[in-house]
Amino acid sequence: MRVRALPAATALAVLFGSAALAVGTAAPAVADTSTPLPVQSSGDIVVDGVHQRVFVSDPTGGQVVATDYAGKVVGSVPSLPGAKGLELSPDSGTLYAAVPGDDAIVAIDTATVTEAERYPTGEGTDPQYPAWAGGKLWFGYGGAAQGNLGSLDVSGADPVVTLKQDGGWYAAPTLTSTPGAPNTLAAGIEGVSPISVAVYDVSSGTAKRTASGPNTDEYTASNLRDLALTPDGSHLVVASGAPYFHQVYRTSDLTPDGKYPTDSYPNAVEIAPDGTVAAGIDGAYSPDVWVYEPGAATAEHIYDFTNTADGTGAGSLAAGALAWAPDESHLFAVVALGTGGYALRDLNDVVQSPTSLTVNAPATATRAKELTVTGKLTSDAAFPSGATLTVTRTDLEFAAGKALAPVTVAADGTYSFKDTPPNGGPVTYTVSYAGDTTHESASAYDTVEVSRTATSLTLNKNGTTYAYGADVTFTAHLGTTYKNREVEIWADPYGSDKPNRLVKSGNVNSSGNLSVTLDLTRDTKLTAKFAGDLRSAPTSVTSRVYTKVQVSTTPSRHYKTKYAWNHTYYYFRKSVDPLFTTKMTYYPGREYRVEVQAYYGDAWHSGDKDYFELESDGVGAIELTGTPSTGVRFRLRSSYIDTDSGDNVNTTTHSSWKYFTFTS
């Protein structure tokens, strides 16, 4: 990405001319409050809005710790072996903790943070996961394959514990309830696959199962970690290790009725009194908590557990460790720190949600004709109503870009706009979202190839053959164009040792011509190029010309010359071996061909045709040996044969024939 007047994506579009997706990136925000907790583990979290306290259970440490909203510890209750599940009474005066290590439910005074009462549930019951419904405190209890429901009624003069309300559970079920549906209780078993959940009506004082499930073939959920009822009790939201979203079921029959997108390993869910859903995961490389309006498809806020100034913020969400303040002014979480230990986090570090933007323009378009560009802005978090996008058009005239009218995004994230490109060539539309407090910025682009008028360009001399060293003038002719009149002429001599090079550039003359004169020593491909302009298409044309080598053949060791049969003949004694010396333009690895012919039957007839290596000075010599016949007319020539002589940098060239004969 470049520093730009347009987004960097635009510069790339000019180069590549293809649609692309650009996603903005923002530095993660840092939480203001993340306070270490004096606990060895995390079991459950409850917020007391009346006293503005946060209670966290510590099963390993056998205690419940209380803090104020700022995370300052205000007290703790010890001697609660294995205490995990917590439940607040409707008046917020009592916090109930299930204590499996003592087979009891313990009541804690929320004002003084002291133990107020201990209610035995029976030896070996191992009570866990309390929930208030139907005027009673319900709890799951029992060991492996002995899970059941029990209740504690403290409304009378004497507390009443009732066991064996609904057995058959694999273990002590986790319970959840909601004040808005006071007679509805939901239950589920943690850590099994597939998950098992149920719904009860407790209005009669006993637990009547009304639904079991989940009832779906859509997916298999496994490893339940947390569950919560919506305020009206109509839906149950489940956090399970898989699938990688928070499932929603109707409580009437436990069939699927939506989902809240999150990420891998969901492990916590908490629903505020107004229905706002906080959904958390056990994830190290992604956001940790998503907050959704009821039934929304995109998150309103996303939180990521980044480091705080004192280094206590980074870590992963503990299972079931989300809790709303009743007035929804705070969302608290217990975080298992990467450095060890646990911290209470007040989630006020809204992380900008990743934002993606697409741009779809037609691949081609006609200049000065209207076209339509469409696209979509998407994110996990909902966009504000009336969100707008900036649009920039980049073309051959406006390389730095020209701003077009802003575009408003529709409710479903789509957008479209029309434009009439005034110039041809690659036209890039870059669309950008500036970002906001909950969204990263994003930019994307697409490029349209807009038509330009075809341009006429010619280059003469194509296919012509020239002598070695000839000075040849080449002329390019440019037809009518919009503005640009500049032409380049390139020459590419044959052979890998000679590069293609620019030999002339400039504006054509009033006749549309640009000429250059070259000294030809090799076959050469010439190319005339026109770069195009705003309305005239670029074009190029080639011309190939061929160049002979310099070659000569010189006889020696003859005793005389004589003009006969219309040629000069060289006379040799038959006892002498004639020597013929060839001089030829040199090229590495080049060979020359020698051809000898004899005259008889009123015609010349070829004899030997052999190739010989040319020395680096461009000279080669051969002798004719043997005992020739006297009185016979011969002739010899040396030749460069394109390709067959070892290279193709010149065109086939022959020396003149040298005529000779032998005498006694």
XYZ file of C-alpha atoms in Angstrom, residues 15-652:
638
model
C -1.574 -1.731 -12.389
C -3.617 -4.903 -12.310
C -7.032 -3.809 -13.472
C -8.977 -6.362 -11.442
C -11.528 -6.389 -8.668
C -10.136 -6.667 -5.201
C -11.222 -6.718 -1.609
C -9.464 -4.563 0.940
C -10.128 -4.954 4.649
C -9.129 -2.218 7.065
C -7.097 -2.904 10.175
C -7.277 -1.090 13.492
C -5.094 -1.408 16.562
C -6.964 -3.237 19.336
C -8.394 -1.062 22.074
C -7.203 -1.487 25.646
C -9.513 -2.018 28.606
C -9.681 0.605 31.350
C -10.391 -1.859 34.161
C -8.875 -5.279 34.611
C -8.233 -6.139 38.254
C -6.454 -9.256 39.546
C -8.648 -11.559 41.636
C -7.387 -13.439 44.715
C -8.742 -16.764 43.436
C -7.252 -20.060 42.301
C -10.041 -20.869 39.869
C -13.236 -19.469 38.393
C -16.598 -21.098 38.901
C -19.405 -18.554 38.500
C -19.972 -14.791 38.561
C -23.007 -12.826 39.812
C -23.597 -9.055 39.942
C -25.515 -7.486 42.844
C -26.902 -4.193 41.544
C -28.285 -3.088 44.893
C -24.920 -3.149 46.644
C -22.923 -2.723 43.410
C -20.851 -5.796 44.056
C -19.497 -8.593 41.942
C -19.319 -12.098 43.423
C -16.943 -14.711 41.986
C -16.796 -18.324 43.163
C -13.469 -20.151 43.520
C -14.063 -23.950 43.571
C -10.386 -24.788 44.056
C -9.920 -22.247 46.820
C -13.261 -23.084 48.399
C -14.419 -19.490 48.653
C -16.573 -16.718 47.238
C -14.849 -13.358 46.660
C -16.731 -10.046 46.491
C -15.481 -6.881 44.759
C -16.964 -3.493 44.048
C -17.615 -2.420 40.443
C -14.035 -1.118 40.229
C -12.678 -4.570 41.045
C -11.555 -3.750 44.580
C -12.005 -6.753 46.899
C -14.514 -5.911 49.657
C -14.734 -9.324 51.300
C -14.682 -13.078 50.908
C -16.499 -16.075 52.352
C -14.265 -19.088 53.103
C -15.003 -22.723 53.970
C -16.978 -23.389 50.793
C -15.221 -26.479 49.369
C -15.878 -26.867 45.648
C -18.277 -23.893 45.541
C -19.045 -23.196 41.920
C -22.624 -22.221 41.065
C -24.029 -18.952 42.453
C -27.548 -17.465 42.446
C -28.818 -14.110 43.772
C -32.151 -13.881 45.525
C -34.830 -11.710 43.851
C -34.304 -8.949 46.452
C -30.485 -9.108 46.107
C -30.200 -9.617 49.862
C -28.854 -13.158 49.700
C -26.360 -14.913 47.500
C -26.762 -18.687 47.372
C -23.719 -20.837 46.746
C -23.927 -24.574 46.058
C -21.168 -26.253 48.069
C -20.712 -29.864 46.885
C -17.781 -30.425 49.245
C -20.101 -29.966 52.233
C -23.371 -31.249 50.679
C -24.997 -27.921 51.385
C -26.447 -24.718 50.003
C -24.838 -21.726 51.728
C -26.616 -18.374 52.053
C -24.336 -15.320 51.991
C -25.431 -11.894 53.215
C -24.661 -9.596 50.282
C -24.464 -6.501 52.466
C -21.853 -7.856 54.870
C -20.311 -10.533 52.642
C -20.593 -13.104 55.404
C -22.120 -16.533 55.653
C -25.708 -16.237 56.927
C -26.990 -19.808 56.789
C -25.968 -23.284 55.688
C -28.664 -25.656 54.403
C -27.669 -29.337 54.239
C -28.955 -31.151 51.174
C -28.104 -34.675 52.233
C -25.005 -36.775 52.385
C -23.438 -37.475 48.999
C -25.766 -35.112 47.121
C -22.937 -32.821 45.897
C -25.301 -29.905 45.088
C -24.332 -27.567 42.257
C -25.666 -24.874 39.921
C -28.521 -23.148 41.840
C -31.255 -21.174 40.047
C -34.263 -19.267 41.470
C -37.652 -20.146 39.939
C -41.217 -20.614 41.181
C -40.400 -19.084 44.560
C -37.766 -21.723 45.304
C -34.077 -22.246 44.866
C -33.496 -25.158 42.496
C -30.204 -26.980 42.189
C -28.680 -29.832 40.248
C -27.058 -32.549 42.267
C -25.681 -36.090 42.140
C -22.560 -37.852 40.968
C -21.872 -39.688 37.709
C -24.987 -41.340 36.237
C -26.991 -40.093 39.252
C -27.876 -36.552 38.194
C -31.128 -35.143 39.551
C -32.971 -31.978 40.486
C -33.590 -30.709 43.981
C -35.170 -27.634 45.502
C -34.746 -25.508 48.604
C -37.797 -23.652 49.941
C -36.952 -20.942 52.467
C -40.332 -19.212 52.405
C -41.583 -20.840 55.587
C -40.398 -20.914 59.152
C -38.245 -23.918 58.410
C -36.288 -24.540 55.210
C -37.468 -27.488 53.136
C -35.147 -29.468 50.863
C -36.835 -31.687 48.297
C -34.745 -34.132 46.271
C -35.400 -36.441 43.330
C -37.443 -33.965 41.328
C -36.246 -35.294 37.935
C -33.617 -38.001 37.622
C -31.923 -39.715 34.715
C -29.293 -37.062 34.163
C -25.744 -38.177 33.400
C -24.467 -35.816 36.112
C -25.677 -32.860 38.145
C -27.377 -30.597 35.577
C -26.571 -26.914 35.152
C -29.652 -24.729 35.767
C -30.744 -21.315 34.568
C -33.841 -19.176 35.068
C -35.053 -15.630 34.404
C -37.250 -13.222 36.416
C -39.382 -12.489 33.353
C -40.581 -16.122 33.222
C -40.599 -16.930 36.939
C -41.925 -20.484 36.581
C -39.564 -21.622 33.826
C -36.389 -23.541 34.559
C -33.871 -24.810 31.993
C -31.196 -27.428 32.544
C -28.284 -29.004 30.713
C -25.303 -31.283 31.275
C -21.801 -29.837 30.915
C -19.045 -31.529 28.966
C -20.914 -34.309 27.125
C -21.460 -34.948 23.441
C -24.022 -34.507 22.103
C -25.403 -31.963 24.531
C -28.544 -32.719 26.529
C -30.945 -29.958 27.655
C -34.419 -29.777 29.120
C -37.088 -27.230 30.100
C -39.308 -27.432 33.192
C -42.481 -25.805 34.481
C -42.115 -25.358 38.271
C -45.287 -23.395 38.908
C -46.758 -26.269 40.931
C -43.789 -26.470 43.259
C -42.475 -29.566 41.519
C -40.407 -29.810 38.341
C -42.501 -30.853 35.359
C -40.421 -31.479 32.238
C -42.052 -29.770 29.256
C -39.344 -30.240 26.584
C -36.219 -32.340 26.034
C -33.627 -31.944 23.330
C -32.166 -30.386 21.437
C -34.400 -31.607 18.627
C -32.528 -31.052 15.392
C -30.703 -32.902 12.637
C -28.996 -29.715 11.479
C -25.862 -30.140 13.557
C -24.583 -32.015 16.577
C -23.732 -29.754 19.485
C -21.154 -30.978 21.974
C -19.458 -30.013 25.239
C -22.032 -27.698 26.863
C -20.355 -24.906 28.839
C -23.164 -22.446 29.650
C -26.814 -21.631 28.958
C -29.203 -18.728 29.544
C -32.918 -17.971 29.083
C -34.205 -14.911 27.289
C -36.115 -12.489 29.571
C -39.521 -13.805 28.464
C -38.417 -17.434 28.762
C -39.304 -18.171 25.141
C -35.788 -19.100 24.038
C -32.746 -20.828 25.424
C -29.291 -19.679 24.271
C -26.553 -22.288 24.564
C -22.748 -22.007 24.569
C -21.135 -25.313 23.626
C -17.675 -26.164 22.372
C -19.148 -26.917 18.963
C -20.561 -25.706 16.636
C -18.686 -22.424 16.510
C -21.621 -20.159 17.240
C -24.123 -19.701 20.064
C -27.243 -21.770 19.393
C -30.772 -20.552 20.061
C -33.642 -22.970 20.810
C -37.326 -22.429 21.398
C -38.130 -23.511 24.945
C -41.504 -24.857 23.837
C -39.953 -27.802 21.970
C -36.148 -27.186 21.967
C -35.958 -26.870 18.211
C -33.412 -24.462 16.656
C -34.561 -20.893 16.193
C -31.491 -18.885 15.237
C -27.916 -18.356 16.258
C -25.476 -15.678 17.328
C -22.264 -15.808 15.234
C -19.094 -15.921 17.343
C -16.058 -18.151 16.839
C -14.477 -21.422 17.938
C -15.197 -22.920 21.378
C -18.159 -20.961 22.790
C -18.028 -21.169 26.594
C -20.237 -18.461 28.091
C -23.564 -16.690 27.567
C -25.354 -14.055 29.664
C -28.577 -12.233 28.777
C -29.393 -8.796 30.175
C -32.890 -7.852 31.427
C -33.644 -6.108 28.123
C -32.614 -9.186 26.121
C -29.122 -8.054 25.103
C -27.001 -11.165 24.616
C -23.344 -11.377 25.651
C -21.746 -14.393 23.958
C -18.204 -15.443 24.824
C -15.671 -18.005 23.629
C -12.472 -19.630 24.810
C -10.332 -18.164 22.028
C -6.732 -17.018 22.031
C -6.492 -15.616 18.491
C -9.854 -13.939 17.988
C -12.184 -11.565 19.827
C -13.536 -12.964 23.098
C -17.030 -11.544 23.567
C -19.769 -10.467 21.147
C -22.746 -8.394 22.277
C -25.978 -8.681 20.286
C -29.293 -6.925 20.370
C -32.077 -9.553 20.716
C -32.276 -11.616 17.533
C -29.714 -9.488 15.666
C -27.548 -11.095 12.990
C -24.573 -8.788 13.565
C -22.940 -7.807 16.840
C -23.379 -4.367 18.306
C -20.042 -4.583 20.143
C -17.062 -6.905 20.021
C -14.510 -7.208 22.825
C -10.967 -8.529 22.675
C -8.954 -9.277 25.806
C -5.841 -7.273 25.056
C -3.275 -6.197 27.599
C -3.994 -3.349 29.975
C -1.407 -0.877 31.163
C -0.520 -3.077 34.132
C -0.414 -6.236 31.979
C -3.452 -7.867 33.584
C -5.852 -7.799 30.658
C -4.726 -10.404 28.175
C -5.990 -13.943 28.525
C -9.040 -16.063 27.793
C -12.583 -15.988 29.054
C -13.305 -18.454 31.858
C -16.233 -20.811 31.269
C -19.591 -19.268 32.212
C -17.832 -16.131 33.414
C -20.009 -13.332 32.017
C -22.437 -11.236 34.084
C -24.473 -8.084 33.409
C -25.147 -5.435 35.993
C -28.963 -5.300 36.318
C -29.041 -1.805 34.772
C -26.696 -3.011 32.005
C -24.194 -0.293 32.866
C -21.454 -2.929 33.130
C -20.638 -6.251 31.569
C -18.191 -8.134 33.780
C -16.013 -11.081 32.812
C -13.542 -13.310 34.611
C -10.389 -13.739 32.550
C -7.840 -16.521 32.923
C -4.641 -14.534 32.436
C -1.932 -15.717 30.100
C 0.578 -14.938 32.825
C -1.318 -17.033 35.386
C -4.114 -16.268 37.798
C -7.423 -14.562 37.136
C -8.694 -11.015 36.727
C -12.058 -9.287 36.806
C -12.610 -7.336 33.648
C -15.161 -4.606 33.091
C -15.801 -4.772 29.353
C -15.591 -1.214 28.189
C -12.942 -1.817 25.518
C -15.060 -1.956 22.407
C -12.858 -3.310 19.613
C -13.482 -2.087 16.128
C -15.068 -4.911 14.208
C -13.327 -6.048 10.992
C -15.107 -4.534 8.020
C -15.141 -5.769 4.454
C -16.158 -3.923 1.340
C -16.730 -5.159 -2.195
C -16.892 -3.216 -5.445
C -18.362 -4.676 -8.630
C -18.003 -2.707 -11.829
C -18.504 -3.980 -15.399
C -15.369 -5.393 -16.996
C -15.763 -3.153 -20.031
C -17.737 -0.038 -20.835
C -18.221 2.514 -23.591
C -16.700 5.930 -23.091
C -19.199 8.700 -22.370
C -21.919 6.125 -21.645
C -23.437 5.649 -18.187
C -22.414 2.598 -16.174
C -23.451 1.230 -12.772
C -21.192 0.168 -9.912
C -22.519 -1.979 -7.044
C -21.107 -3.514 -3.895
C -21.664 -4.367 -0.271
C -20.366 -3.243 3.117
C -20.332 -6.028 5.723
C -19.196 -6.566 9.300
C -20.006 -8.651 12.345
C -21.189 -5.441 14.030
C -24.212 -3.509 12.735
C -23.580 -0.239 10.891
C -25.266 3.014 11.864
C -28.265 3.980 9.781
C -27.346 6.174 6.833
C -23.688 5.130 6.727
C -21.952 6.666 3.717
C -19.061 5.684 1.481
C -16.618 7.897 -0.375
C -16.036 7.217 -4.068
C -13.008 8.136 -6.142
C -12.529 7.668 -9.875
C -9.002 7.300 -11.214
C -8.302 7.425 -14.955
C -5.614 8.515 -17.404
C -6.425 12.176 -16.854
C -6.750 12.066 -13.075
C -3.962 9.781 -11.868
C -4.378 11.132 -8.331
C -8.102 10.505 -8.450
C -11.239 12.573 -8.747
C -13.814 12.496 -5.942
C -17.369 11.571 -6.886
C -20.525 12.069 -4.831
C -20.715 10.044 -1.558
C -22.922 6.945 -1.580
C -25.361 5.926 1.152
C -25.384 2.300 2.265
C -28.755 0.513 2.326
C -30.004 -1.291 5.422
C -28.716 -4.635 4.093
C -25.244 -3.187 3.437
C -25.610 -2.916 -0.342
C -24.980 0.207 -2.372
C -24.887 1.318 -5.998
C -24.074 4.420 -7.990
C -23.955 5.505 -11.622
C -21.167 7.285 -13.453
C -20.324 8.354 -16.987
C -16.578 8.011 -17.578
C -15.374 10.867 -19.804
C -12.082 9.186 -20.657
C -11.159 5.807 -22.041
C -8.624 3.276 -20.835
C -8.481 1.727 -17.351
C -10.902 3.529 -15.049
C -10.744 2.541 -11.377
C -13.533 3.129 -8.886
C -12.319 3.095 -5.289
C -14.953 2.965 -2.561
C -14.000 3.587 1.075
C -15.617 3.435 4.488
C -13.942 5.723 7.015
C -14.741 3.497 9.975
C -16.359 4.462 13.274
C -16.081 3.626 16.947
C -17.166 0.027 16.368
C -15.931 -0.590 12.802
C -12.562 -0.631 11.125
C -12.088 1.377 7.980
C -12.240 -0.479 4.686
C -11.449 0.225 1.068
C -12.001 -1.740 -2.117
C -11.814 -1.102 -5.841
C -12.647 -2.421 -9.262
C -11.369 -1.402 -12.671
C -13.316 -0.933 -15.892
C -11.668 -1.007 -19.290
C -13.382 1.892 -21.036
C -13.340 1.908 -24.819
C -11.096 4.168 -26.884
C -11.046 4.817 -30.619
C -8.791 2.424 -32.540
C -5.555 4.040 -33.680
C -3.843 3.552 -37.055
C -0.063 3.033 -36.903
C 2.220 1.694 -39.650
C 5.941 1.009 -39.975
C 7.553 0.535 -43.397
C 10.228 -1.796 -44.815
C 8.739 -5.014 -43.416
C 10.263 -8.126 -45.017
C 13.015 -6.258 -46.858
C 16.579 -7.653 -47.126
C 19.624 -5.373 -46.953
C 23.347 -5.631 -47.443
C 25.563 -5.747 -44.378
C 26.173 -2.229 -43.016
C 23.422 -0.611 -45.043
C 21.992 2.647 -43.670
C 18.237 2.255 -43.787
C 15.596 4.816 -42.867
C 12.459 3.529 -41.189
C 9.313 5.626 -40.950
C 6.381 5.165 -38.589
C 3.115 6.791 -39.591
C 0.496 7.690 -36.960
C -3.106 8.272 -37.918
C -5.629 10.554 -36.235
C -5.553 10.671 -32.397
C -7.247 12.739 -29.697
C -4.248 14.517 -28.151
C -1.107 12.446 -27.920
C 1.125 12.482 -31.016
C 4.203 10.827 -29.583
C 5.585 7.609 -31.081
C 8.481 5.394 -30.031
C 10.567 3.248 -32.396
C 12.412 0.283 -30.879
C 15.043 -1.900 -32.566
C 15.674 -5.471 -31.447
C 18.643 -7.040 -33.311
C 18.649 -10.809 -33.524
C 20.933 -12.540 -31.048
C 20.747 -12.713 -27.272
C 23.757 -10.429 -26.839
C 21.970 -7.374 -28.250
C 19.094 -5.886 -26.229
C 15.938 -4.351 -27.532
C 16.502 -0.601 -27.389
C 14.676 2.635 -27.987
C 16.176 4.247 -31.085
C 13.803 7.175 -31.586
C 10.928 8.842 -29.800
C 9.095 12.079 -30.298
C 6.061 13.695 -31.781
C 5.289 12.858 -35.375
C 5.536 15.653 -37.929
C 2.625 17.369 -39.598
C 2.321 14.415 -41.965
C 2.087 12.002 -39.054
C 5.580 10.575 -39.608
C 8.545 9.821 -37.364
C 11.727 8.433 -38.965
C 15.004 6.944 -37.831
C 18.041 5.756 -39.793
C 19.847 2.612 -38.652
C 23.106 0.979 -39.682
C 22.060 -2.642 -40.167
C 24.430 -5.466 -39.288
C 21.888 -8.101 -38.248
C 18.348 -9.173 -38.855
C 16.269 -6.758 -36.802
C 12.725 -6.515 -35.493
C 11.551 -2.927 -35.316
C 8.509 -1.918 -33.299
C 6.629 1.344 -33.385
C 4.600 2.068 -30.264
C 1.847 4.537 -29.479
C 0.938 4.784 -25.785
C -2.575 6.039 -26.419
C -4.345 8.987 -24.849
C -7.644 9.751 -23.166
C -9.705 8.718 -26.166
C -7.314 6.982 -28.573
C -6.359 3.371 -27.954
C -2.710 2.369 -27.581
C -1.255 0.281 -30.370
C 1.989 -1.057 -31.762
C 3.202 -2.461 -35.063
C 6.315 -4.428 -36.033
C 8.527 -4.602 -39.085
C 11.165 -7.284 -39.600
C 14.083 -6.642 -41.915
C 16.866 -9.022 -42.870
C 20.558 -8.277 -43.185
C 23.175 -10.209 -45.131
C 26.677 -10.973 -43.908
C 29.863 -9.808 -45.591
C 31.380 -12.829 -47.302
C 34.135 -13.322 -49.908
C 36.107 -16.274 -51.250
C 39.672 -15.912 -52.575
C 41.608 -18.703 -54.406
C 45.408 -19.026 -54.170
C 48.240 -21.355 -55.420
C 47.060 -21.002 -59.044
C 49.650 -20.371 -61.744
C 47.502 -18.133 -63.976
C 44.071 -16.635 -64.565
C 42.234 -16.421 -67.854
C 38.868 -15.117 -68.961
C 36.945 -17.964 -70.528
C 33.366 -19.168 -70.763
C 32.198 -15.706 -69.622
C 34.087 -15.894 -66.301
C 37.566 -15.465 -64.949
C 39.069 -18.929 -64.365
C 41.899 -19.836 -62.008
C 44.312 -22.452 -63.415
C 45.965 -24.997 -61.115
C 48.531 -27.723 -61.788
C 46.911 -31.004 -60.833
C 49.914 -31.629 -58.618
C 48.960 -28.588 -56.503
C 46.244 -28.518 -53.807
C 44.245 -25.276 -54.341
C 43.693 -23.088 -51.279
C 40.470 -21.116 -50.879
C 40.237 -18.473 -48.164
C 36.859 -17.242 -46.897
C 36.298 -13.978 -45.087
C 32.923 -13.580 -43.351
C 31.284 -11.435 -40.665
C 32.071 -13.168 -37.366
C 29.593 -14.369 -34.747
C 30.430 -16.801 -31.930
C 30.056 -20.395 -33.057
C 29.455 -19.448 -36.688
C 30.314 -21.873 -39.503
C 30.464 -21.281 -43.228
C 29.386 -23.698 -45.908
C 31.591 -24.533 -48.886
C 29.940 -25.865 -52.042
C 31.833 -27.267 -55.054
C 30.196 -27.852 -58.452
C 31.448 -29.409 -61.699
C 30.266 -28.639 -65.225
C 29.294 -31.481 -67.505
C 26.411 -32.374 -69.722
C 25.871 -28.685 -70.404
C 25.000 -28.006 -66.725
C 26.543 -27.369 -63.338
C 26.229 -30.229 -60.850
C 26.790 -29.968 -57.092
C 29.350 -32.110 -55.400
C 30.323 -31.725 -51.756
C 28.621 -29.259 -49.388
C 30.466 -29.096 -46.103
C 30.479 -26.723 -43.089
C 33.693 -25.377 -41.597
C 34.370 -23.374 -38.449
C 34.962 -19.682 -38.867
C 37.870 -18.356 -36.856
C 37.334 -15.466 -34.439
C 38.960 -13.074 -36.920
C 36.298 -14.000 -39.471
C 38.631 -16.029 -41.682
C 38.509 -19.657 -42.800
C 40.629 -21.599 -45.299
C 40.290 -24.973 -47.035
C 42.411 -27.026 -49.403
C 41.137 -29.196 -52.213
C 43.136 -32.417 -52.131
C 43.286 -35.500 -54.327
C 44.081 -36.084 -58.012
C 41.604 -34.079 -60.074
C 40.825 -34.625 -63.713
C 42.305 -32.144 -66.118
C 40.226 -30.086 -68.475
C 37.138 -30.166 -66.251
C 35.526 -26.886 -65.238
C 34.802 -26.353 -61.502
C 33.405 -23.596 -59.360
C 33.313 -22.983 -55.567
C 31.589 -20.564 -53.212
C 31.271 -19.979 -49.483
C 27.913 -19.271 -47.842
C 26.273 -18.239 -44.559
C 23.101 -20.314 -44.200
C 20.566 -18.862 -41.763
C 20.313 -21.150 -38.709
C 22.293 -24.013 -40.309
C 25.498 -22.017 -39.922
C 25.028 -22.093 -36.143
C 23.016 -18.915 -35.562
C 20.121 -16.931 -37.012
C 21.276 -13.371 -36.598
C 21.647 -12.776 -40.344
C 19.907 -13.884 -43.477
C 21.375 -16.431 -45.917
